[in-house]
Coordinates of C-alpha atoms and ligand atoms in Angstrom, one line a residue:
X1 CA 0.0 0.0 0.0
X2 CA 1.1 3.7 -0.8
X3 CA 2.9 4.5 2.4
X4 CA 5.6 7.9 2.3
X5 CA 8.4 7.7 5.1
X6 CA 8.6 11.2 7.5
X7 CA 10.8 9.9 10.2
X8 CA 12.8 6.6 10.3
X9 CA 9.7 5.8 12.9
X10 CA 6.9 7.7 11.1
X11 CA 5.0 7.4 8.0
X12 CA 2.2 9.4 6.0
X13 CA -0.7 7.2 4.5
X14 CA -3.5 8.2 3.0
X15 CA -6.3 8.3 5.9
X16 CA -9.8 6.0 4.1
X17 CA -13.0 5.2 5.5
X18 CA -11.7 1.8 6.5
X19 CA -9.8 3.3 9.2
X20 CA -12.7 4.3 11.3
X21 CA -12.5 2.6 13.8
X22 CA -8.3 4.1 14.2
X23 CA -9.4 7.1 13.3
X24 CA -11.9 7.3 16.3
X25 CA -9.6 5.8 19.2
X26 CA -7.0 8.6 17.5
X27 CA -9.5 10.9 18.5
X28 CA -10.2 9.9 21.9
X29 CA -6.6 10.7 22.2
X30 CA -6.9 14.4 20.3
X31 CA -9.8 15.8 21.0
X32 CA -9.6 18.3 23.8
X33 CA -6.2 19.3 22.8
X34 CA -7.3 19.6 18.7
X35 CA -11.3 21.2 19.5
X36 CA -9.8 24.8 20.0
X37 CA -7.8 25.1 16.7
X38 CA -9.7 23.0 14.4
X39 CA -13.2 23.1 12.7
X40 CA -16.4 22.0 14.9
X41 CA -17.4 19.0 12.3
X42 CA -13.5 17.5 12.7
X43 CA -14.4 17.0 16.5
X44 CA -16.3 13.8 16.5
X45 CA -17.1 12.0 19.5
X46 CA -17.9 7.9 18.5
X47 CA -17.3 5.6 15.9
X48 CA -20.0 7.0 13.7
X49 CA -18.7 11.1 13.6
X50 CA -15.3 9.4 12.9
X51 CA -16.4 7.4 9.7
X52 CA -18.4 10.5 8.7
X53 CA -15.6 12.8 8.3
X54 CA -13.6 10.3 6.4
X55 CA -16.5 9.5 3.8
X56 CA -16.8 13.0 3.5
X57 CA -13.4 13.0 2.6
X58 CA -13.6 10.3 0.1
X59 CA -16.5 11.9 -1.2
X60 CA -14.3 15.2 -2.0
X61 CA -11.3 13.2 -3.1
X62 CA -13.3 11.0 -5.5
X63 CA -14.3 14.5 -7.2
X64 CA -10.5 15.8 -7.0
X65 CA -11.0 17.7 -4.3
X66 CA -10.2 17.4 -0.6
X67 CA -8.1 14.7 0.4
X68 CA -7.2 13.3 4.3
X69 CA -3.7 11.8 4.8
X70 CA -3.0 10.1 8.3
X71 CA 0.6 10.2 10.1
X72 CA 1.2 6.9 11.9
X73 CA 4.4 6.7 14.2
X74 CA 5.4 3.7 15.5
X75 CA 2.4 1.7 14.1
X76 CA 0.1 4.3 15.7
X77 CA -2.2 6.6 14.0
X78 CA -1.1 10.3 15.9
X79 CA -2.5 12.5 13.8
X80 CA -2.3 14.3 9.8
X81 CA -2.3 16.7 7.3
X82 CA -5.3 17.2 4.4
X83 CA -6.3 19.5 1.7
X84 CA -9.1 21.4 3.4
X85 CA -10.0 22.7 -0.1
X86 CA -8.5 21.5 -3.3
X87 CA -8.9 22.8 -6.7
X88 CA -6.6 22.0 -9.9
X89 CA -8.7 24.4 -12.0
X90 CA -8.4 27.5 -10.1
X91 CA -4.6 26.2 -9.0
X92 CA -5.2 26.8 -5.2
X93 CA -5.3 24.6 -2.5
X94 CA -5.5 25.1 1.5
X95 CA -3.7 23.0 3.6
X96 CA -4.8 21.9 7.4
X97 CA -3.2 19.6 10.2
X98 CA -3.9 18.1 13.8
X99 CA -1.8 16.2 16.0
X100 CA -2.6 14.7 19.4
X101 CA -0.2 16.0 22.2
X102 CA 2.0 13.7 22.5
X103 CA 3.4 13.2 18.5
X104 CA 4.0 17.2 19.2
X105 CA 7.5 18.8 19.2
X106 CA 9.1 15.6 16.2
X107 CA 8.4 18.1 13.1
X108 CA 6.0 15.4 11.8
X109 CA 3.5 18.1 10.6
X110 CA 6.4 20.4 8.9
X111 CA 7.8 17.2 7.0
X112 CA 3.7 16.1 6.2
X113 CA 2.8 19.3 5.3
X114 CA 5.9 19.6 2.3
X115 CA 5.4 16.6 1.5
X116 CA 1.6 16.8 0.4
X117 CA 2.7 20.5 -1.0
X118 CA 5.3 19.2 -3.3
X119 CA 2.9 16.7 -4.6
X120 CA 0.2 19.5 -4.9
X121 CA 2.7 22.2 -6.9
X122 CA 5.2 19.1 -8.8
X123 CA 2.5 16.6 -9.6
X124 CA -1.3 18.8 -9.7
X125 CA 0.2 22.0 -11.2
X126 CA -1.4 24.2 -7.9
X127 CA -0.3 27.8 -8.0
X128 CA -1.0 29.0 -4.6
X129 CA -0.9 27.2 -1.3
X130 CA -2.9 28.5 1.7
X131 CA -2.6 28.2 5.3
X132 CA -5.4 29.7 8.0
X133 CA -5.2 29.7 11.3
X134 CA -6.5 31.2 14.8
X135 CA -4.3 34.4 15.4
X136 CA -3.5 33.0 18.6
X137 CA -2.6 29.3 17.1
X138 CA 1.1 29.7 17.8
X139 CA 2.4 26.7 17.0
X140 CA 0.4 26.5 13.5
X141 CA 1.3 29.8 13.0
X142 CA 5.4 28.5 13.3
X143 CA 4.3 25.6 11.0
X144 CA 3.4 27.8 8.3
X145 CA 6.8 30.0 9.1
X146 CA 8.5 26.5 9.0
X147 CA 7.2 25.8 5.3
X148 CA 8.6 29.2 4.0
X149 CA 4.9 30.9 4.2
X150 CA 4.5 34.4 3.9
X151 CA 2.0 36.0 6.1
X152 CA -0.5 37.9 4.3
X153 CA -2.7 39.1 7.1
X154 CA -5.5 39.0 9.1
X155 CA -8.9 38.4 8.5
X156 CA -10.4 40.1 12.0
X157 CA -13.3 37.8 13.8
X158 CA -13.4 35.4 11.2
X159 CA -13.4 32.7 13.1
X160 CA -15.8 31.0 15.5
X161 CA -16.0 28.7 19.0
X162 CA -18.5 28.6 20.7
X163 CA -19.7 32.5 21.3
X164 CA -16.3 33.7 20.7
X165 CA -15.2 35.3 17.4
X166 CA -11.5 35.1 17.0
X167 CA -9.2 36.6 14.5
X168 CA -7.9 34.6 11.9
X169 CA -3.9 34.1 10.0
X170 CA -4.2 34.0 5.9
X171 CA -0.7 32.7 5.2
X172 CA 0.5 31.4 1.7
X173 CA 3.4 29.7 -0.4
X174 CA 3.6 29.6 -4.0
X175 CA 4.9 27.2 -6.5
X176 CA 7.5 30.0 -7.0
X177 CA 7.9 30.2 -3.9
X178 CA 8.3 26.5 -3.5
X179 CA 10.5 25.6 -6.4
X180 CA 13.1 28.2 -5.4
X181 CA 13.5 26.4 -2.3
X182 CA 12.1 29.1 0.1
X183 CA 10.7 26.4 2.8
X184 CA 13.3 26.3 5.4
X185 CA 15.8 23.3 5.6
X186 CA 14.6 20.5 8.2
Ligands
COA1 C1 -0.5 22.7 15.0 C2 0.2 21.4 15.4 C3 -0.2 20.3 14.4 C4 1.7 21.7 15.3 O1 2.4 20.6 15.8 P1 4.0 20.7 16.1 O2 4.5 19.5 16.6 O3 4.3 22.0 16.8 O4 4.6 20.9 14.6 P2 5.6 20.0 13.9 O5 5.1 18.6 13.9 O6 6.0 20.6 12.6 O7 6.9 20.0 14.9 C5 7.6 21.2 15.1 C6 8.4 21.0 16.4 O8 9.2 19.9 16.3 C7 10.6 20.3 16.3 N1 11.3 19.5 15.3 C8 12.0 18.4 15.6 N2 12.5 17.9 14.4 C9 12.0 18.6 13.4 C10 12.1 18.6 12.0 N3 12.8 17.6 11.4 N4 11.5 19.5 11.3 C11 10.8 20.5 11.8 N5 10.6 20.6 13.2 C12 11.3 19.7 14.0 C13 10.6 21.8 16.0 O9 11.7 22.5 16.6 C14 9.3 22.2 16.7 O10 9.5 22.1 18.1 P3 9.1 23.3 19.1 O11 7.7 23.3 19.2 O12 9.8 23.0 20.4 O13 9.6 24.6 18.4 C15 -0.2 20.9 16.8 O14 0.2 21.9 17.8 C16 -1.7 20.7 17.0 O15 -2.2 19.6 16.6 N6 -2.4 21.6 17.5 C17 -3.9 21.5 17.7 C18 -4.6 21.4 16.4 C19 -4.3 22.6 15.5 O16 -4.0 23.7 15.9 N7 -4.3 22.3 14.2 C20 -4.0 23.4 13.2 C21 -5.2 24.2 12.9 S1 -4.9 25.6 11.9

C-alpha cells in the first residue's frame, strides 16, 4: 500500500473510510487538545462522527477535491495533514493539520505538510498554497513560518468557537515560492 516515510519511525498514509475505527480511538486521544484550533465538524465523539468525516473526505477526493492523509508513528495513528480545499482548475489549495499531544515537538506536521505540498505544486500543477489559522494558534502559525509561508494578514473575527469570534492568519506559499526552495531546511 502507498505509504511515504517522514521519520525513520513515522510514515504518511492516505487516511480512508476503512480506518474508522483508528481514526476514532485517535480521536479519543486528540480531542480536547485539537477542539480549540480546528473546525467544529472534525471534533467527532464515536465511531459514527469518525467514519463520517472520512466518507466525506472520500467523497471530495473521489471528485479531486479534498483529500485526508494520516501520520502513523510507530504503528500508531497520531495525527495528519489534508487539503481542506483542493482545486486543480483554479490552482489553489488550503492546507490543514492536527496532532494529538503527544506526536508534538518531532516536526512530523512540517515534514507532512511539504510533503503533500510538493505533490500539490510538482504533480497537480497548484499555483498558490494557503494556510489559515486562529491568530493565537502559535504553534500553526510557526508551521506555516516552517514551510517558507508568507503571512498575508489578518482576516479580523473570522473565526468562531463557541460564542467567541477570534481573529484569523491567511498565510501562503507559491509554486515559485516552492520551487526556489524558500521552505526552510529540516
Ligand atoms: C498545530 C500542530 C499540528 C503543530 O504541531 P508541532 O508538533 O508544533 O509541529 P511539527 O510537527 O511541525 O513540529 C515542530 C516542532 O518539532 C521540532 N522539530 C524536531 N524535528 C524537526 C524537524 N525535522 N522538522 C521540523 N521541526 C522539527 C521543532 O523544533 C518544533 O519544536 P518546538 O515546538 O519545540 O519549536 C499541533 O500543535 C496541533 O495539533 N495543535 C492542535 C490542532 C491545530 O492547531 N491544528 C491546526 C489548525 S490551523
Amino acid at each position: 500500500m502507498f505509504a511515504s516515510a517522514l521519520t525513520p519511525a513515522a510514515e504518511l498514509r492516505p487516511l480512508e473510510t476503512w480506518h474508522a475505527a483508528e481514526f476514532a480511538a485517535h480521536l479519543d486521544r486528540a480531542r480536547e487538545h485539537i477542539r480549540p484550533w480546528v473546525g467544529p465538524s472534525f471534533v467527532t465523539t464515536d465511531l459514527a462522527g469518525a467514519t463520517a468525516t472520512l466518507v466525506r473526505y472520500a467523497e471530495q477526493t473521489a471528485r479531486d477535491g479534498a483529500r485526508i492523509y494520516g501520520i502513523w508513528s510507530e504503528g500508531t495513528l497520531v495525527g495528519g495533514v489534508m487539503f481542506v480545499e483542493f482545486s486543480a482548475a483554479a490552482g489553489t489549495c488550503e492546507v490543514g493539520c492536527w496532532l494529538e499531544p503527544g506526536a508534538e515537538g518531532q516536526g512530523l506536521i512540517t515534514l507532512a505538510s511539504r510533503a503533500i505540498l510538493r505533490w500539490a505544486f510538482e504533480e497537480r500543477g497548484i499555483h498558490r498554497a494557503e494556510w489559515r489559522c486562529r491568530a493565537d494558534n502559535a504553534r500553526s502559525s510557526a508551521v506555516a513560518q516552517r514551510l517558507g509561508m508568507t503571512f498575508e494578514g489578518v482576516a479580523r473575527e473570522a473565526w468562531k468557537v463557541g460564542d467567541t469570534f477570534y481573529d484569523k492568519q491567511v498565510w501562503s506559499l507559491l509554486t515559485g515560492d516552492f520551487a526556489a526552495g524558500t521552505s526552510s531546511p529540516v
